[in-house]
Amino acid sequence: MTTGSIRTRRVPTDRLTVGITEIRAEGEPVLFVHGNVSSSAFWHTILPLLPDRYRPIALDLRGFGSTDPLPIDATRGLRDHADDLAALLVALGLDRVHLVGWSMGGGVIMQYLCDHPAAVRSLTLVNPVSPYGFGGTHGVEGTLNSEDGAGSGGGTANPEFVARLAKGDRGEDSPLSPRSVLANCYVKPPWRPEHEDEYVTSMLTTRTGDDHYPGDSVASAVWPGVAPGTRGVLNCLSPLCFRIDELHLIDPKPPVLWIRGEDDVIVSDTSMFDLAHLGSIGAVPGWDGTPAQPMVAQTRHVLNRYATSGGAVREVAVAGAGHAVHLERPEEFGAALLGILSA
């Protein structure tokens, strides 16, 4: 399919067939990795902003967009996705790339960097998931709230949102409709994206179920009563399965850009998707005082260690922007990105 200069195709690899979006076949490769409940479509307005010296490519992660919906082994953390990324680069004949990851995609590229440091030219983290996963921890070093990871994983998703995803809901009659979540959580209200219908369609490509979104779960004796299972998206983000402690130890250390919207309600020290924070404001019953996860502080802690160990790190906080800062503030995002690509 071609939309203006945007082209999409499926690339066979030795692991699975991956859907990608691209605009040209030459230049320094810049690979864009999307977040949870989305696809490469969330990069479509960004790819054309890069000068001709770069070759921007956006991929669909497994279970999203047009990539094969292979099951996700959550016990490997984000390594299923990072290994899929590695296989795609081999199939495309690319050895050293710039990596850009948004939200969950930020975790994917952090994992890839840990596994393949010499293959990364630069790393750009866009409102990334904490290096200590999503939910179930406290403190800047990501200490578990409970040994079983309670408060993280597949059981933390809102079942109505999952059901509306599964049935392809395009409306806005509920705050749990995908369109409402996009408008109120992905971006900062009252701003609405020009290509909103395309983004809703992208969200609806999310495969649902135990092997995909949100994944399975188990009961816990610890508040809030759910702990992660071993399959699916939210479990691969659980701190039991995904944890980046070694970033400061890698060699070589490519430059890192961390760009984020200051008004993000998804990845935040007071995240509206963290059951511990929701409990503290009375939105989840029975809260026992479990502290909220300081997601931004955890990321800063890990990147500060990276910088102290010799890596170059730049943080850009964009006032008035939410979780999808690249959509909300494309000029500021583009300027910061070009800065690190040319560093």
CSV table of C-alpha atoms in Angstrom, one decimal:
chain,number,residue,atom,x,y,z
A,1,MET,CA,0.0,0.0,0.0
A,2,THR,CA,1.2,3.5,-0.7
A,3,THR,CA,0.0,6.7,0.9
A,4,GLY,CA,1.8,9.6,-0.6
A,5,SER,CA,5.5,8.7,0.0
A,6,ILE,CA,4.6,6.2,2.7
A,7,ARG,CA,4.9,2.5,1.7
A,8,THR,CA,4.0,-0.5,3.7
A,9,ARG,CA,5.1,-4.1,3.1
A,10,ARG,CA,5.7,-7.4,4.9
A,11,VAL,CA,9.2,-8.7,5.3
A,12,PRO,CA,9.9,-12.4,5.9
A,13,THR,CA,12.5,-13.1,8.6
A,14,ASP,CA,13.8,-16.3,10.1
A,15,ARG,CA,11.4,-15.8,13.1
A,16,LEU,CA,8.2,-14.3,11.6
A,17,THR,CA,7.0,-12.0,8.8
A,18,VAL,CA,7.2,-8.4,9.9
A,19,GLY,CA,5.1,-5.5,8.7
A,20,ILE,CA,7.1,-2.3,8.0
A,21,THR,CA,6.5,1.2,6.8
A,22,GLU,CA,9.2,3.1,4.9
A,23,ILE,CA,9.6,6.0,2.5
A,24,ARG,CA,12.9,5.2,0.7
A,25,ALA,CA,15.5,2.4,0.4
A,26,GLU,CA,18.7,4.3,1.0
A,27,GLY,CA,20.4,6.3,3.8
A,28,GLU,CA,21.4,5.8,7.4
A,29,PRO,CA,18.8,3.5,8.8
A,30,VAL,CA,16.6,4.9,11.6
A,31,LEU,CA,14.2,2.2,13.0
A,32,PHE,CA,11.0,3.4,14.8
A,33,VAL,CA,9.3,1.0,17.3
A,34,HIS,CA,5.8,1.8,18.5
A,35,GLY,CA,4.1,1.3,21.9
A,36,ASN,CA,1.4,-0.9,23.3
A,37,VAL,CA,-2.0,-0.9,21.7
A,38,SER,CA,-0.8,0.8,18.5
A,39,SER,CA,1.3,0.0,15.4
A,40,SER,CA,3.7,1.6,13.0
A,41,ALA,CA,0.9,3.9,11.9
A,42,PHE,CA,1.7,6.2,14.9
A,43,TRP,CA,5.0,7.1,13.1
A,44,HIS,CA,3.5,7.9,9.7
A,45,THR,CA,3.6,11.6,10.1
A,46,ILE,CA,7.2,11.5,11.5
A,47,LEU,CA,9.0,9.5,8.9
A,48,PRO,CA,8.8,12.1,6.1
A,49,LEU,CA,10.3,14.7,8.5
A,50,LEU,CA,13.7,13.1,8.2
A,51,PRO,CA,16.2,14.4,5.6
A,52,ASP,CA,17.2,12.3,2.6
A,53,ARG,CA,20.4,11.2,4.3
A,54,TYR,CA,18.3,9.0,6.6
A,55,ARG,CA,16.3,5.8,5.8
A,56,PRO,CA,13.4,5.8,8.3
A,57,ILE,CA,11.7,2.5,8.8
A,58,ALA,CA,8.8,1.8,11.3
A,59,LEU,CA,7.9,-1.8,12.2
A,60,ASP,CA,4.9,-3.5,13.6
A,61,LEU,CA,5.6,-5.6,16.7
A,62,ARG,CA,4.3,-9.1,16.9
A,63,GLY,CA,0.5,-9.1,17.5
A,64,PHE,CA,0.1,-5.6,16.2
A,65,GLY,CA,-0.4,-4.1,12.7
A,66,SER,CA,0.4,-6.5,9.9
A,67,THR,CA,3.1,-8.5,11.7
A,68,ASP,CA,2.4,-12.2,12.3
A,69,PRO,CA,0.5,-12.6,15.6
A,70,LEU,CA,2.9,-15.1,17.1
A,71,PRO,CA,2.3,-15.7,20.9
A,72,ILE,CA,4.4,-13.7,23.4
A,73,ASP,CA,6.5,-15.6,25.9
A,74,ALA,CA,6.4,-13.1,28.7
A,75,THR,CA,9.0,-15.0,30.8
A,76,ARG,CA,11.5,-13.5,28.4
A,77,GLY,CA,10.5,-10.0,29.2
A,78,LEU,CA,10.7,-7.9,26.0
A,79,ARG,CA,13.2,-10.3,24.3
A,80,ASP,CA,10.6,-11.8,21.9
A,81,HIS,CA,10.2,-8.3,20.5
A,82,ALA,CA,13.9,-7.4,20.6
A,83,ASP,CA,14.8,-10.7,18.9
A,84,ASP,CA,12.2,-10.0,16.2
A,85,LEU,CA,13.8,-6.6,15.7
A,86,ALA,CA,17.2,-8.3,15.3
A,87,ALA,CA,15.8,-10.7,12.8
A,88,LEU,CA,14.2,-7.9,10.8
A,89,LEU,CA,17.6,-6.0,10.6
A,90,VAL,CA,19.3,-9.2,9.3
A,91,ALA,CA,16.5,-9.6,6.7
A,92,LEU,CA,16.9,-6.0,5.5
A,93,GLY,CA,20.7,-6.3,5.5
A,94,LEU,CA,21.2,-3.6,8.1
A,95,ASP,CA,24.0,-3.8,10.6
A,96,ARG,CA,24.2,-0.5,12.6
A,97,VAL,CA,21.0,1.5,13.1
A,98,HIS,CA,19.6,4.5,15.0
A,99,LEU,CA,16.7,3.3,17.2
A,100,VAL,CA,13.6,5.3,18.3
A,101,GLY,CA,11.2,3.6,20.7
A,102,TRP,CA,7.9,5.0,22.1
A,103,SER,CA,6.4,3.7,25.3
A,104,MET,CA,6.7,-0.1,25.3
A,105,GLY,CA,8.9,0.4,22.2
A,106,GLY,CA,11.3,2.2,24.4
A,107,GLY,CA,11.7,-0.9,26.5
A,108,VAL,CA,12.2,-3.0,23.4
A,109,ILE,CA,15.1,-0.9,22.2
A,110,MET,CA,16.6,-0.7,25.6
A,111,GLN,CA,16.6,-4.5,25.6
A,112,TYR,CA,18.0,-4.6,22.1
A,113,LEU,CA,20.8,-2.2,23.1
A,114,CYS,CA,21.8,-4.4,26.1
A,115,ASP,CA,21.9,-7.4,23.8
A,116,HIS,CA,23.6,-5.8,20.8
A,117,PRO,CA,25.4,-2.6,21.9
A,118,ALA,CA,27.8,-2.4,18.9
A,119,ALA,CA,24.8,-2.5,16.5
A,120,VAL,CA,23.2,0.8,17.8
A,121,ARG,CA,24.3,4.2,16.5
A,122,SER,CA,22.0,6.1,18.8
A,123,LEU,CA,19.0,5.5,21.1
A,124,THR,CA,15.9,7.8,21.3
A,125,LEU,CA,13.4,7.0,24.1
A,126,VAL,CA,10.0,8.6,23.7
A,127,ASN,CA,7.9,8.5,26.9
A,128,PRO,CA,9.4,5.1,27.5
A,129,VAL,CA,8.3,2.4,29.9
A,130,SER,CA,10.4,2.3,33.0
A,131,PRO,CA,13.5,0.1,32.7
A,132,TYR,CA,11.9,-1.7,35.7
A,133,GLY,CA,8.7,-2.6,33.9
A,134,PHE,CA,5.2,-1.3,34.4
A,135,GLY,CA,3.6,-1.6,37.8
A,136,GLY,CA,4.4,-3.5,41.0
A,137,THR,CA,7.6,-1.6,42.1
A,138,HIS,CA,8.6,1.3,44.3
A,139,GLY,CA,11.7,3.4,44.6
A,140,VAL,CA,14.1,4.6,42.0
A,141,GLU,CA,15.8,1.2,41.9
A,142,GLY,CA,12.5,-0.6,41.1
A,143,THR,CA,12.1,-2.7,44.2
A,144,LEU,CA,9.3,-5.2,44.0
A,145,ASN,CA,6.3,-4.5,46.1
A,146,SER,CA,5.7,-8.2,46.4
A,147,GLU,CA,7.7,-11.3,45.4
A,148,ASP,CA,4.9,-12.4,43.0
A,149,GLY,CA,4.8,-9.1,41.1
A,150,ALA,CA,1.3,-8.2,42.4
A,151,GLY,CA,0.0,-5.1,40.8
A,152,SER,CA,1.5,-5.8,37.4
A,153,GLY,CA,0.8,-8.0,34.4
A,154,GLY,CA,-2.3,-9.1,32.5
A,155,GLY,CA,-4.8,-8.8,35.3
A,156,THR,CA,-4.3,-5.1,35.6
A,157,ALA,CA,-6.0,-4.3,32.3
A,158,ASN,CA,-9.5,-3.0,32.3
A,159,PRO,CA,-11.7,-5.8,30.9
A,160,GLU,CA,-14.1,-3.4,29.2
A,161,PHE,CA,-11.3,-1.7,27.3
A,162,VAL,CA,-10.0,-5.2,26.2
A,163,ALA,CA,-13.5,-6.2,25.1
A,164,ARG,CA,-14.0,-3.0,23.1
A,165,LEU,CA,-10.7,-3.5,21.4
A,166,ALA,CA,-11.7,-7.1,20.5
A,167,LYS,CA,-15.0,-6.0,19.0
A,168,GLY,CA,-13.5,-3.2,17.0
A,169,ASP,CA,-15.2,-0.3,18.7
A,170,ARG,CA,-14.6,2.9,16.8
A,171,GLY,CA,-17.0,5.1,18.8
A,172,GLU,CA,-16.6,7.4,21.8
A,173,ASP,CA,-19.6,6.5,23.9
A,174,SER,CA,-17.4,5.3,26.8
A,175,PRO,CA,-14.2,6.5,28.5
A,176,LEU,CA,-13.0,3.0,27.8
A,177,SER,CA,-13.5,3.1,24.1
A,178,PRO,CA,-10.2,3.1,22.2
A,179,ARG,CA,-11.0,6.5,20.7
A,180,SER,CA,-11.6,7.9,24.1
A,181,VAL,CA,-8.4,6.4,25.5
A,182,LEU,CA,-6.5,7.9,22.5
A,183,ALA,CA,-8.0,11.4,23.1
A,184,ASN,CA,-7.7,11.4,26.9
A,185,CYS,CA,-4.6,9.4,27.6
A,186,TYR,CA,-2.4,9.1,24.5
A,187,VAL,CA,-2.5,12.8,24.0
A,188,LYS,CA,-3.2,15.7,26.3
A,189,PRO,CA,-6.8,17.0,26.0
A,190,PRO,CA,-8.3,19.0,24.4
A,191,TRP,CA,-5.8,18.5,21.5
A,192,ARG,CA,-7.0,15.9,18.9
A,193,PRO,CA,-4.7,14.4,16.2
A,194,GLU,CA,-5.5,15.2,12.6
A,195,HIS,CA,-5.3,11.5,11.6
A,196,GLU,CA,-7.4,10.3,14.5
A,197,ASP,CA,-9.3,7.6,12.5
A,198,GLU,CA,-6.0,6.1,11.3
A,199,TYR,CA,-4.7,5.9,14.9
A,200,VAL,CA,-7.9,4.3,16.1
A,201,THR,CA,-7.6,1.7,13.3
A,202,SER,CA,-4.0,1.1,14.4
A,203,MET,CA,-5.1,0.5,18.0
A,204,LEU,CA,-7.7,-2.0,16.8
A,205,THR,CA,-5.1,-4.1,15.1
A,206,THR,CA,-4.1,-5.2,18.6
A,207,ARG,CA,-4.6,-9.0,19.0
A,208,THR,CA,-6.3,-9.8,22.3
A,209,GLY,CA,-6.2,-12.8,24.5
A,210,ASP,CA,-3.9,-14.6,26.8
A,211,ASP,CA,-1.1,-14.9,24.2
A,212,HIS,CA,-1.4,-11.2,23.3
A,213,TYR,CA,-3.1,-8.2,25.0
A,214,PRO,CA,-3.4,-8.2,27.9
A,215,GLY,CA,-2.1,-11.7,28.7
A,216,ASP,CA,-3.0,-14.2,31.4
A,217,SER,CA,-2.8,-13.6,35.1
A,218,VAL,CA,-3.0,-15.3,38.5
A,219,ALA,CA,-4.6,-14.5,41.8
A,220,SER,CA,-2.5,-13.0,44.5
A,221,ALA,CA,-2.9,-12.8,48.3
A,222,VAL,CA,-1.4,-9.3,48.1
A,223,TRP,CA,-3.3,-6.2,47.1
A,224,PRO,CA,-4.6,-5.6,44.5
A,225,GLY,CA,-5.2,-9.3,44.2
A,226,VAL,CA,-3.7,-10.0,40.8
A,227,ALA,CA,-0.1,-11.0,39.8
A,228,PRO,CA,1.4,-11.6,36.3
A,229,GLY,CA,1.1,-14.8,34.3
A,230,THR,CA,3.6,-16.0,31.8
A,231,ARG,CA,2.0,-15.0,28.4
A,232,GLY,CA,1.1,-11.9,26.6
A,233,VAL,CA,1.9,-8.2,26.5
A,234,LEU,CA,1.3,-6.8,30.0
A,235,ASN,CA,3.2,-9.8,31.5
A,236,CYS,CA,6.3,-9.2,29.3
A,237,LEU,CA,6.2,-5.7,30.9
A,238,SER,CA,6.0,-7.0,34.4
A,239,PRO,CA,9.0,-6.3,36.6
A,240,LEU,CA,9.2,-10.0,37.2
A,241,CYS,CA,10.1,-10.5,33.5
A,242,PHE,CA,11.5,-7.2,32.3
A,243,ARG,CA,14.3,-5.4,34.1
A,244,ILE,CA,17.1,-3.3,32.7
A,245,ASP,CA,19.9,-3.2,35.3
A,246,GLU,CA,22.9,-3.5,33.0
A,247,LEU,CA,22.5,-0.5,30.7
A,248,HIS,CA,25.4,1.4,32.3
A,249,LEU,CA,27.7,-1.6,31.8
A,250,ILE,CA,27.4,-2.0,28.0
A,251,ASP,CA,30.2,-1.1,25.7
A,252,PRO,CA,30.2,0.8,23.4
A,253,LYS,CA,27.8,3.3,24.7
A,254,PRO,CA,25.8,5.1,22.0
A,255,PRO,CA,24.3,8.5,22.7
A,256,VAL,CA,20.8,8.5,24.3
A,257,LEU,CA,18.0,11.0,23.9
A,258,TRP,CA,15.1,10.8,26.3
A,259,ILE,CA,12.2,13.0,25.2
A,260,ARG,CA,8.9,13.0,27.0
A,261,GLY,CA,5.7,15.0,27.4
A,262,GLU,CA,5.5,16.5,30.9
A,263,ASP,CA,1.8,15.8,31.2
A,264,ASP,CA,1.9,12.1,30.3
A,265,VAL,CA,-0.7,10.2,32.3
A,266,ILE,CA,0.4,6.7,31.2
A,267,VAL,CA,4.2,6.8,32.0
A,268,SER,CA,4.4,9.0,35.0
A,269,ASP,CA,5.3,9.0,38.7
A,270,THR,CA,1.5,9.3,39.2
A,271,SER,CA,0.3,7.1,36.3
A,272,MET,CA,-3.4,6.7,35.8
A,273,PHE,CA,-2.6,3.2,34.6
A,274,ASP,CA,-0.8,2.2,37.8
A,275,LEU,CA,-3.2,0.4,40.2
A,276,ALA,CA,-1.2,1.6,43.2
A,277,HIS,CA,-1.6,5.3,42.2
A,278,LEU,CA,-5.3,4.6,41.4
A,279,GLY,CA,-5.7,3.0,44.8
A,280,SER,CA,-4.2,6.1,46.5
A,281,ILE,CA,-6.8,8.4,45.0
A,282,GLY,CA,-9.7,6.0,45.8
A,283,ALA,CA,-10.2,4.7,42.3
A,284,VAL,CA,-9.3,1.1,43.2
A,285,PRO,CA,-10.9,-0.3,46.4
A,286,GLY,CA,-9.0,-1.7,49.4
A,287,TRP,CA,-5.7,0.2,48.9
A,288,ASP,CA,-3.3,-0.8,51.6
A,289,GLY,CA,-0.8,2.0,51.2
A,290,THR,CA,1.2,0.4,48.4
A,291,PRO,CA,3.3,3.2,46.9
A,292,ALA,CA,2.9,4.3,43.2
A,293,GLN,CA,5.7,3.4,40.8
A,294,PRO,CA,7.9,6.4,40.2
A,295,MET,CA,8.3,5.6,36.5
A,296,VAL,CA,10.0,8.8,35.4
A,297,ALA,CA,12.3,8.8,38.4
A,298,GLN,CA,13.3,5.2,37.7
A,299,THR,CA,14.2,6.0,34.1
A,300,ARG,CA,16.2,9.1,35.2
A,301,HIS,CA,18.0,6.9,37.7
A,302,VAL,CA,19.1,4.3,35.1
A,303,LEU,CA,20.1,7.0,32.5
A,304,ASN,CA,22.1,8.9,35.2
A,305,ARG,CA,24.1,5.8,35.9
A,306,TYR,CA,24.6,5.4,32.1
A,307,ALA,CA,25.9,9.0,31.9
A,308,THR,CA,28.1,8.6,35.0
A,309,SER,CA,29.6,5.5,33.4
A,310,GLY,CA,30.6,7.5,30.3
A,311,GLY,CA,27.5,7.6,28.1
A,312,ALA,CA,26.1,10.7,26.6
A,313,VAL,CA,22.4,11.4,27.7
A,314,ARG,CA,20.1,14.3,26.9
A,315,GLU,CA,16.7,14.7,28.5
A,316,VAL,CA,14.1,16.9,26.8
A,317,ALA,CA,10.9,17.5,28.7
A,318,VAL,CA,8.1,19.1,26.6
A,319,ALA,CA,5.7,21.2,28.6
A,320,GLY,CA,2.0,20.8,27.8
A,321,ALA,CA,2.4,17.5,25.9
A,322,GLY,CA,1.2,14.0,26.9
A,323,HIS,CA,2.2,10.5,26.1
A,324,ALA,CA,2.5,10.8,22.3
A,325,VAL,CA,4.8,13.8,22.3
A,326,HIS,CA,5.9,13.0,18.7
A,327,LEU,CA,2.4,13.5,17.5
A,328,GLU,CA,1.6,16.5,19.7
A,329,ARG,CA,4.8,18.5,19.2
A,330,PRO,CA,6.3,17.2,15.9
A,331,GLU,CA,8.6,20.2,15.4
A,332,GLU,CA,10.2,20.0,18.9
A,333,PHE,CA,10.4,16.2,18.6
A,334,GLY,CA,11.9,16.4,15.1
A,335,ALA,CA,14.5,18.9,16.2
A,336,ALA,CA,15.6,16.8,19.2
A,337,LEU,CA,15.7,13.7,17.1
A,338,LEU,CA,17.8,15.2,14.3
A,339,GLY,CA,20.1,16.5,17.0
A,340,ILE,CA,21.0,13.0,18.2
A,341,LEU,CA,21.0,11.4,14.7
A,342,SER,CA,23.7,13.9,13.7
A,343,ALA,CA,25.7,13.8,16.9
